[in-house]
Amino acid sequence: MVQKAMHFTPEVMLSAPRRSTGVPNALGTKVLYTTSSYNFKTHSKTSELHVLEVKSGASLVLAKDEDISDLNCLDDAGTAFVCLQSGANGGTNVCIGDATWTVRPDDAWSKRHYVAGTIDAPAGNLKIVRLDEEGREFAFVVSAQAKKDGCLFNPEKAKKTHSTGRLYDSLYARHWDRWETKERNALWYGKLSQNKHGNFQMSKLMNALKGTGLECPIPPFGGVDNFDHGRDCIVFVAKDPPLNPALNTKSNVYIVGIESWDKPEGCALRRVSISGFEGASTSPVVSPDGKKAAFLSMKTNGYEADKNEIFVLPDLHAKDLKPRRAFAVNDNSEGSWDRSPSSIAITSDSESITMIAEEQGYSRLFMLEDHFTEEAEPRRLTAKGSVSDCRPLADGRIFISASMIVDNSVYALVDPLIPPKDCGVSDTCTTWSNSNSNQGRKFGLNPSQVSFIWTPASNKAVSREIQGVVVKPSTLDSSKKYPVAYLIHGGPQGSWADNWSTRWNLAVFAEQGYIVVAPNVTGSTGYGQKFTDSIRRTWGGDPYQDIVNCFEWVGENLEGADNERAVAFGASYGGYMMNWIQGHDLGRKFKALVCHDGILSTAGMLATEELYFPFHDLGGTPWFDPGYDATAKGERGNAAQAHRNFGASTLADWRQWDPSEHFANWSTPQLLIHSSKDYRITISDGLAAFNVLQARGVESQFLTFPDENHFVLKPENSLLWHKVVLNWCNKHVGLPAFT
């Protein structure tokens, strides 16, 4: 990439090449990855497949615009690999590629690969395991949708109907951005074997979940983090079949034994039970020696932000599967380590666990050495930035993919034997790193723009202070004052961290001439589970006061911040907070507000697909009667489950934090953004808020996309989103229009 600095605009951000997660070979000498970029002049997307040589930092293009994904190295040297490529008529080709370092003109993709077999459906999430020492046979697993009879489902070959109507008789009629159908995700297994000519051939695929009633990966975001496999089994997670997913987060860990990878016989299904843990499980991993497994699990059903605890299965082949917690239990029956890992991996010697967990504005890499000892404590291996993926190597080092607010992709090699220090991507435990943008300098950005502040918290019993991320313009003039842009994150159990985003990029706003302040209010993740849990039943209480305190602190203490020219942005729960602020005193202190996919009415949340979310966070169902006995009334199924899971709440409790109760105070100019395919918070909330503002004579605009969901993901739509948002706010604080 050209290293010339440029002004960082939304167009620059959206058109910059995006690197995938890096896939290293076992020796850590090569890295396979893909890039994608969008050209706003030609209105077209391009993609490339690369191999990066670690020692020299040189990168070689292996393929262009070939729709390649799911890269897996076939040998330790990384010269051969297997991947998936979209094929004809909705099928997927399993390709064997050559990553040999040559630069001959005829080294096009057509001469660098051959097709080992074709899957007659869209497939993804390929994982492989070597079955023999010579590397001539591999077990592999992919995910693809299955029809009700367990056969592969190819939407391009599906029988067309003459009516578009759908009839439902239970909850969960739609999810995220699609209406539910009869097809379900499934795991398919097979074998890659070399023939007498040395070429790999794919066996027939078998559905490992056929007849089980289980679905994996779990939609809409489940992928390779939902399953793993060894030489004789597949370990995966799936929702608990008897429980309706609209009211429950409970998912279980299952093990399917595989006697033969090219035959359907001999598959035995076992479920792993954990006493007292009724929430979601994820991130199952099998040790390289195939003897052990580990996974993450939450205690509370109906709560998607509960603390993830690490569990280990010391013997996958034992008659009784007895998972053990990786950490000692404290007085509150929680693991003694007060962090919630998002993913885990097992090291190459099968003796230690690496984990990624949020911690005070960063996503850090940790290692738990000797995970069979409850008294063991994890060791932090990275300090700054946000690690998104880790892959243990054969020599004990760990390859990570990461990002920062100013840098969209960093690859690094971490040596656990070297103690880390707080010095960014040059941590002393990092022996090599490769940045996609020279730590943001290609974009005209630099890490020194990012800092953190601590401001008074509302609930001192939980935390005395809250942390906030501050991003200043790269051209900051200390003699001038800058308008302040306050960004409130969604979730609400989420956080702002030192990571890259193309949806809410803090640096984009800073480069417009704002000092950006992004507070991690009550309910944020990465500050201990108690702090995360404390938002329950106080959506507009402590978090709102945290923002008020932050606003006042910034006005008094942050150099260069002009609080008289302040604007606020928020999406999802952050959008809820925009509507809540609009109805309260703080709303009068902002020049303008931006609400993306925000909640207007708590009662409106009854239209969401995952009802457990408002039921948990608002304290229960709005029709709950403390004196009502569901069992005595003969209630079963969903009704009994809702009462049992979520406890005592009333309509008055819901109305306490309802922004629509405060319409009489709405008077600050506000931009509303809401898209038609957002089934999590329906478009009616955005339209109703816009209608209220218009009817009250308050300056307002409404932006909508018929083809977007809770996020705006398409490049052209995203560019328009940024133009509208920036022009709305720039106009109200006196900054030039964005063109």
XYZ file of C-alpha atoms in Angstrom, residues 360-687:
328
model
C -10.756 -1.145 30.199
C -10.897 0.045 26.617
C -8.917 -2.754 24.971
C -9.484 -6.352 23.855
C -6.442 -8.108 25.238
C -4.854 -11.497 24.802
C -4.398 -13.583 27.942
C -2.912 -16.997 28.598
C -3.977 -19.491 31.226
C -1.096 -21.886 31.741
C -2.009 -25.282 33.163
C -5.759 -25.001 32.750
C -6.397 -28.046 34.927
C -5.473 -26.162 38.104
C -8.286 -24.010 39.455
C -5.866 -21.781 41.326
C -4.103 -20.726 38.094
C -4.336 -17.061 37.101
C -4.255 -15.782 33.506
C -1.301 -13.772 32.248
C -1.834 -10.719 30.060
C 0.114 -10.911 26.800
C -0.949 -7.702 25.015
C -1.611 -4.210 26.281
C -3.016 -1.814 23.672
C -5.213 -2.249 20.639
C -7.955 -4.832 20.252
C -7.180 -8.463 19.449
C -9.890 -10.092 17.325
C -8.356 -13.506 16.664
C -5.513 -15.666 17.996
C -3.905 -18.786 16.532
C -1.325 -20.759 18.530
C 1.700 -21.922 16.498
C 3.779 -25.102 16.717
C 6.680 -23.413 18.542
C 4.522 -21.896 21.296
C 4.180 -18.432 19.791
C 0.743 -16.993 19.044
C -0.316 -15.261 15.842
C -2.899 -12.515 16.409
C -5.093 -10.346 14.215
C -5.910 -6.998 15.786
C -6.840 -3.375 15.106
C -6.769 0.075 16.688
C -8.945 3.173 16.313
C -6.408 4.533 13.821
C -5.323 1.238 12.206
C -7.723 -1.129 10.460
C -5.530 -4.257 10.554
C -2.488 -5.433 12.488
C -0.948 -8.897 12.352
C 1.533 -9.803 15.086
C 3.474 -12.691 16.569
C 3.365 -12.890 20.352
C 5.895 -14.840 22.411
C 4.370 -15.818 25.787
C 7.842 -16.208 27.301
C 8.456 -12.449 27.048
C 6.632 -10.280 29.633
C 4.431 -7.560 28.115
C 4.812 -3.841 28.747
C 2.385 -1.049 28.064
C 3.851 0.087 24.744
C 1.225 -0.576 22.083
C 1.885 -2.748 19.051
C 5.569 -2.841 20.026
C 4.793 -4.705 23.265
C 7.904 -6.587 24.306
C 5.924 -9.817 23.950
C 5.350 -8.943 20.290
C 8.305 -10.163 18.242
C 6.920 -9.153 14.827
C 4.037 -7.043 13.541
C 2.629 -5.970 10.210
C 0.266 -3.018 9.849
C -2.104 -2.537 6.933
C -1.814 1.257 7.218
C 1.506 1.880 8.994
C -0.339 2.416 12.298
C -2.775 4.791 10.622
C -0.176 7.026 9.018
C -1.374 6.135 5.528
C -4.684 7.719 6.546
C -3.019 10.758 8.081
C -3.792 9.401 11.563
C -1.546 8.521 14.477
C -1.997 6.683 17.798
C -1.266 9.857 19.809
C -4.719 11.174 18.822
C -6.314 8.609 21.136
C -6.422 8.979 24.917
C -8.641 8.029 27.858
C -10.352 10.009 30.607
C -12.028 9.014 33.876
C -15.120 10.936 34.972
C -17.400 10.629 38.044
C -19.788 7.670 38.029
C -23.424 7.868 39.075
C -23.501 4.683 41.146
C -20.511 4.945 43.475
C -21.360 1.573 45.020
C -20.448 -0.088 41.726
C -17.677 2.195 40.474
C -16.348 5.580 41.504
C -15.474 6.554 37.930
C -16.271 5.621 34.366
C -13.769 5.544 31.534
C -14.162 7.388 28.256
C -12.298 7.319 24.961
C -11.138 10.671 23.574
C -10.053 11.163 19.962
C -8.743 14.548 18.853
C -8.158 15.853 15.305
C -4.772 15.035 13.789
C -4.380 18.742 13.007
C -5.199 19.888 16.544
C -4.217 23.491 17.252
C -3.780 23.973 20.995
C -4.749 27.639 20.662
C -8.206 26.795 19.316
C -11.404 25.305 20.700
C -13.263 22.482 18.977
C -16.892 21.354 19.115
C -17.420 18.138 21.077
C -19.073 15.037 19.646
C -20.407 12.681 22.338
C -20.945 9.104 21.147
C -23.050 6.682 23.197
C -22.563 3.002 22.422
C -25.223 0.385 21.868
C -25.783 -2.874 23.651
C -26.379 -1.496 26.212
C -23.881 -4.111 27.418
C -21.131 -3.033 25.012
C -18.223 -0.609 25.052
C -16.042 1.812 23.150
C -12.537 0.444 22.780
C -9.317 1.022 20.883
C -10.515 -0.839 17.800
C -11.380 -0.087 14.196
C -14.921 0.265 12.929
C -16.407 1.233 9.589
C -19.814 1.869 11.151
C -18.880 4.125 14.076
C -15.321 5.232 13.437
C -14.345 7.768 16.086
C -11.467 9.087 13.969
C -13.803 10.004 11.095
C -15.655 12.407 13.376
C -12.425 13.751 14.863
C -11.026 14.500 11.399
C -14.079 16.634 10.665
C -12.916 18.961 13.418
C -14.513 17.508 16.551
C -13.052 16.408 19.828
C -14.749 13.054 20.204
C -15.744 11.809 23.654
C -17.088 8.252 23.932
C -17.984 7.365 27.549
C -18.310 3.773 28.735
C -21.306 4.311 30.983
C -22.899 1.947 33.500
C -23.580 -1.348 31.741
C -20.412 -1.286 29.654
C -18.310 -4.404 29.253
C -14.652 -4.749 30.211
C -14.930 -3.288 33.724
C -16.129 -6.309 35.651
C -19.434 -8.171 35.543
C -20.987 -6.174 38.388
C -20.562 -2.971 36.389
C -22.118 -4.621 33.318
C -25.069 -6.019 35.264
C -25.796 -2.706 36.988
C -27.734 -1.276 34.060
C -30.611 -3.677 34.581
C -33.810 -1.799 35.492
C -32.066 1.575 35.229
C -31.752 2.233 31.494
C -32.387 5.958 31.816
C -31.011 6.262 35.351
C -27.320 5.682 36.098
C -26.175 5.686 32.450
C -27.863 9.032 31.841
C -26.289 10.538 34.958
C -22.904 9.139 33.890
C -23.266 11.089 30.630
C -24.292 14.245 32.507
C -21.239 13.910 34.763
C -18.987 13.271 31.764
C -20.401 16.301 29.937
C -19.757 18.559 32.917
C -16.237 17.174 33.472
C -15.293 17.683 29.829
C -16.525 21.268 29.898
C -14.399 22.027 32.933
C -11.289 19.937 32.313
C -10.708 18.826 28.719
C -8.390 21.249 26.994
C -9.684 22.539 23.672
C -13.234 21.224 24.189
C -16.022 23.708 23.392
C -19.050 22.290 25.215
C -21.156 25.201 23.989
C -20.981 23.543 20.564
C -21.738 19.939 21.465
C -23.601 17.246 19.553
C -24.476 13.675 20.502
C -24.803 10.459 18.502
C -26.080 7.014 19.382
C -27.280 3.773 17.804
C -29.504 1.021 19.178
C -29.343 1.535 22.972
C -27.295 4.633 22.144
C -30.254 5.713 20.007
C -32.536 5.052 22.961
C -30.305 7.360 24.979
C -30.641 10.088 22.314
C -34.422 9.908 22.703
C -34.075 9.853 26.497
C -31.685 12.831 26.492
C -34.089 14.667 24.174
C -36.748 14.522 26.891
C -34.464 15.615 29.756
C -32.355 18.597 30.813
C -29.159 17.477 29.111
C -30.970 17.617 25.780
C -31.102 21.398 25.951
C -27.300 21.592 26.133
C -26.728 19.944 22.744
C -26.908 21.759 19.436
C -28.139 18.607 17.677
C -28.759 14.907 18.211
C -28.417 11.874 15.918
C -30.492 8.769 16.666
C -29.738 5.638 14.627
C -32.156 2.706 15.065
C -33.115 3.952 18.510
C -35.834 2.765 20.868
C -38.644 5.280 21.242
C -41.027 3.314 23.446
C -40.277 0.432 25.792
C -43.641 -1.095 24.854
C -42.471 -1.008 21.243
C -39.763 -3.493 22.197
C -42.473 -6.160 22.263
C -42.051 -6.199 18.455
C -38.424 -7.313 18.713
C -37.433 -10.862 17.747
C -35.450 -11.654 20.907
C -37.965 -10.867 23.615
C -35.605 -12.065 26.321
C -33.632 -8.850 25.798
C -36.233 -6.317 27.047
C -37.667 -8.824 29.504
C -34.285 -9.193 31.189
C -33.040 -5.612 31.010
C -36.304 -3.970 32.065
C -36.814 -6.440 34.896
C -39.514 -8.758 33.615
C -42.621 -8.863 31.461
C -44.862 -5.753 31.481
C -47.912 -7.835 32.355
C -46.378 -9.582 35.371
C -48.589 -9.904 38.437
C -46.603 -10.789 41.608
C -49.651 -12.611 42.973
C -50.211 -14.627 39.813
C -49.257 -18.303 39.907
C -48.585 -19.490 36.353
C -48.379 -23.133 37.394
C -51.643 -23.007 39.312
C -53.320 -21.517 36.243
C -52.067 -24.405 34.193
C -49.711 -22.303 32.077
C -47.087 -24.176 30.142
C -44.540 -23.422 27.470
C -43.790 -19.806 26.631
C -46.049 -18.244 29.270
C -44.551 -20.243 32.123
C -41.037 -19.734 30.740
C -41.439 -15.946 30.653
C -42.633 -15.818 34.258
C -39.904 -18.173 35.432
C -37.011 -16.474 33.612
C -37.585 -12.784 34.145
C -39.307 -12.222 37.464
C -41.274 -9.301 38.844
C -41.839 -6.338 36.576
C -44.937 -4.301 35.844
C -46.090 -1.923 33.160
C -45.142 0.930 35.507
C -41.566 -0.388 35.636
C -41.393 -0.341 31.848
C -42.890 3.147 31.629
C -40.330 4.506 34.120
C -37.629 4.390 31.439
C -39.836 5.085 28.405
C -38.631 8.056 26.286
C -42.147 8.547 24.895
C -43.315 9.626 28.360
C -41.350 12.878 27.903
C -42.492 14.124 24.494
C -43.486 17.489 25.993
C -39.795 18.381 26.428
C -38.609 17.494 22.917
C -37.094 20.599 21.328
C -33.499 19.899 20.200
C -32.860 19.426 16.450
C -32.613 15.693 15.770
C -31.732 13.438 12.849
C -33.473 10.027 12.824
C -32.081 7.051 10.891
C -33.935 3.755 10.667
C -33.928 0.991 8.056
C -36.697 -1.305 6.869
C -34.965 -4.632 7.551
C -34.185 -3.821 11.172
C -36.218 -6.435 13.005
C -34.404 -5.933 16.303
C -35.766 -2.408 16.778
C -38.510 -1.890 14.224
C -38.669 1.080 11.876
C -41.900 2.281 13.498
C -39.816 3.630 16.410
C -37.798 5.853 14.078
C -40.830 7.029 12.117
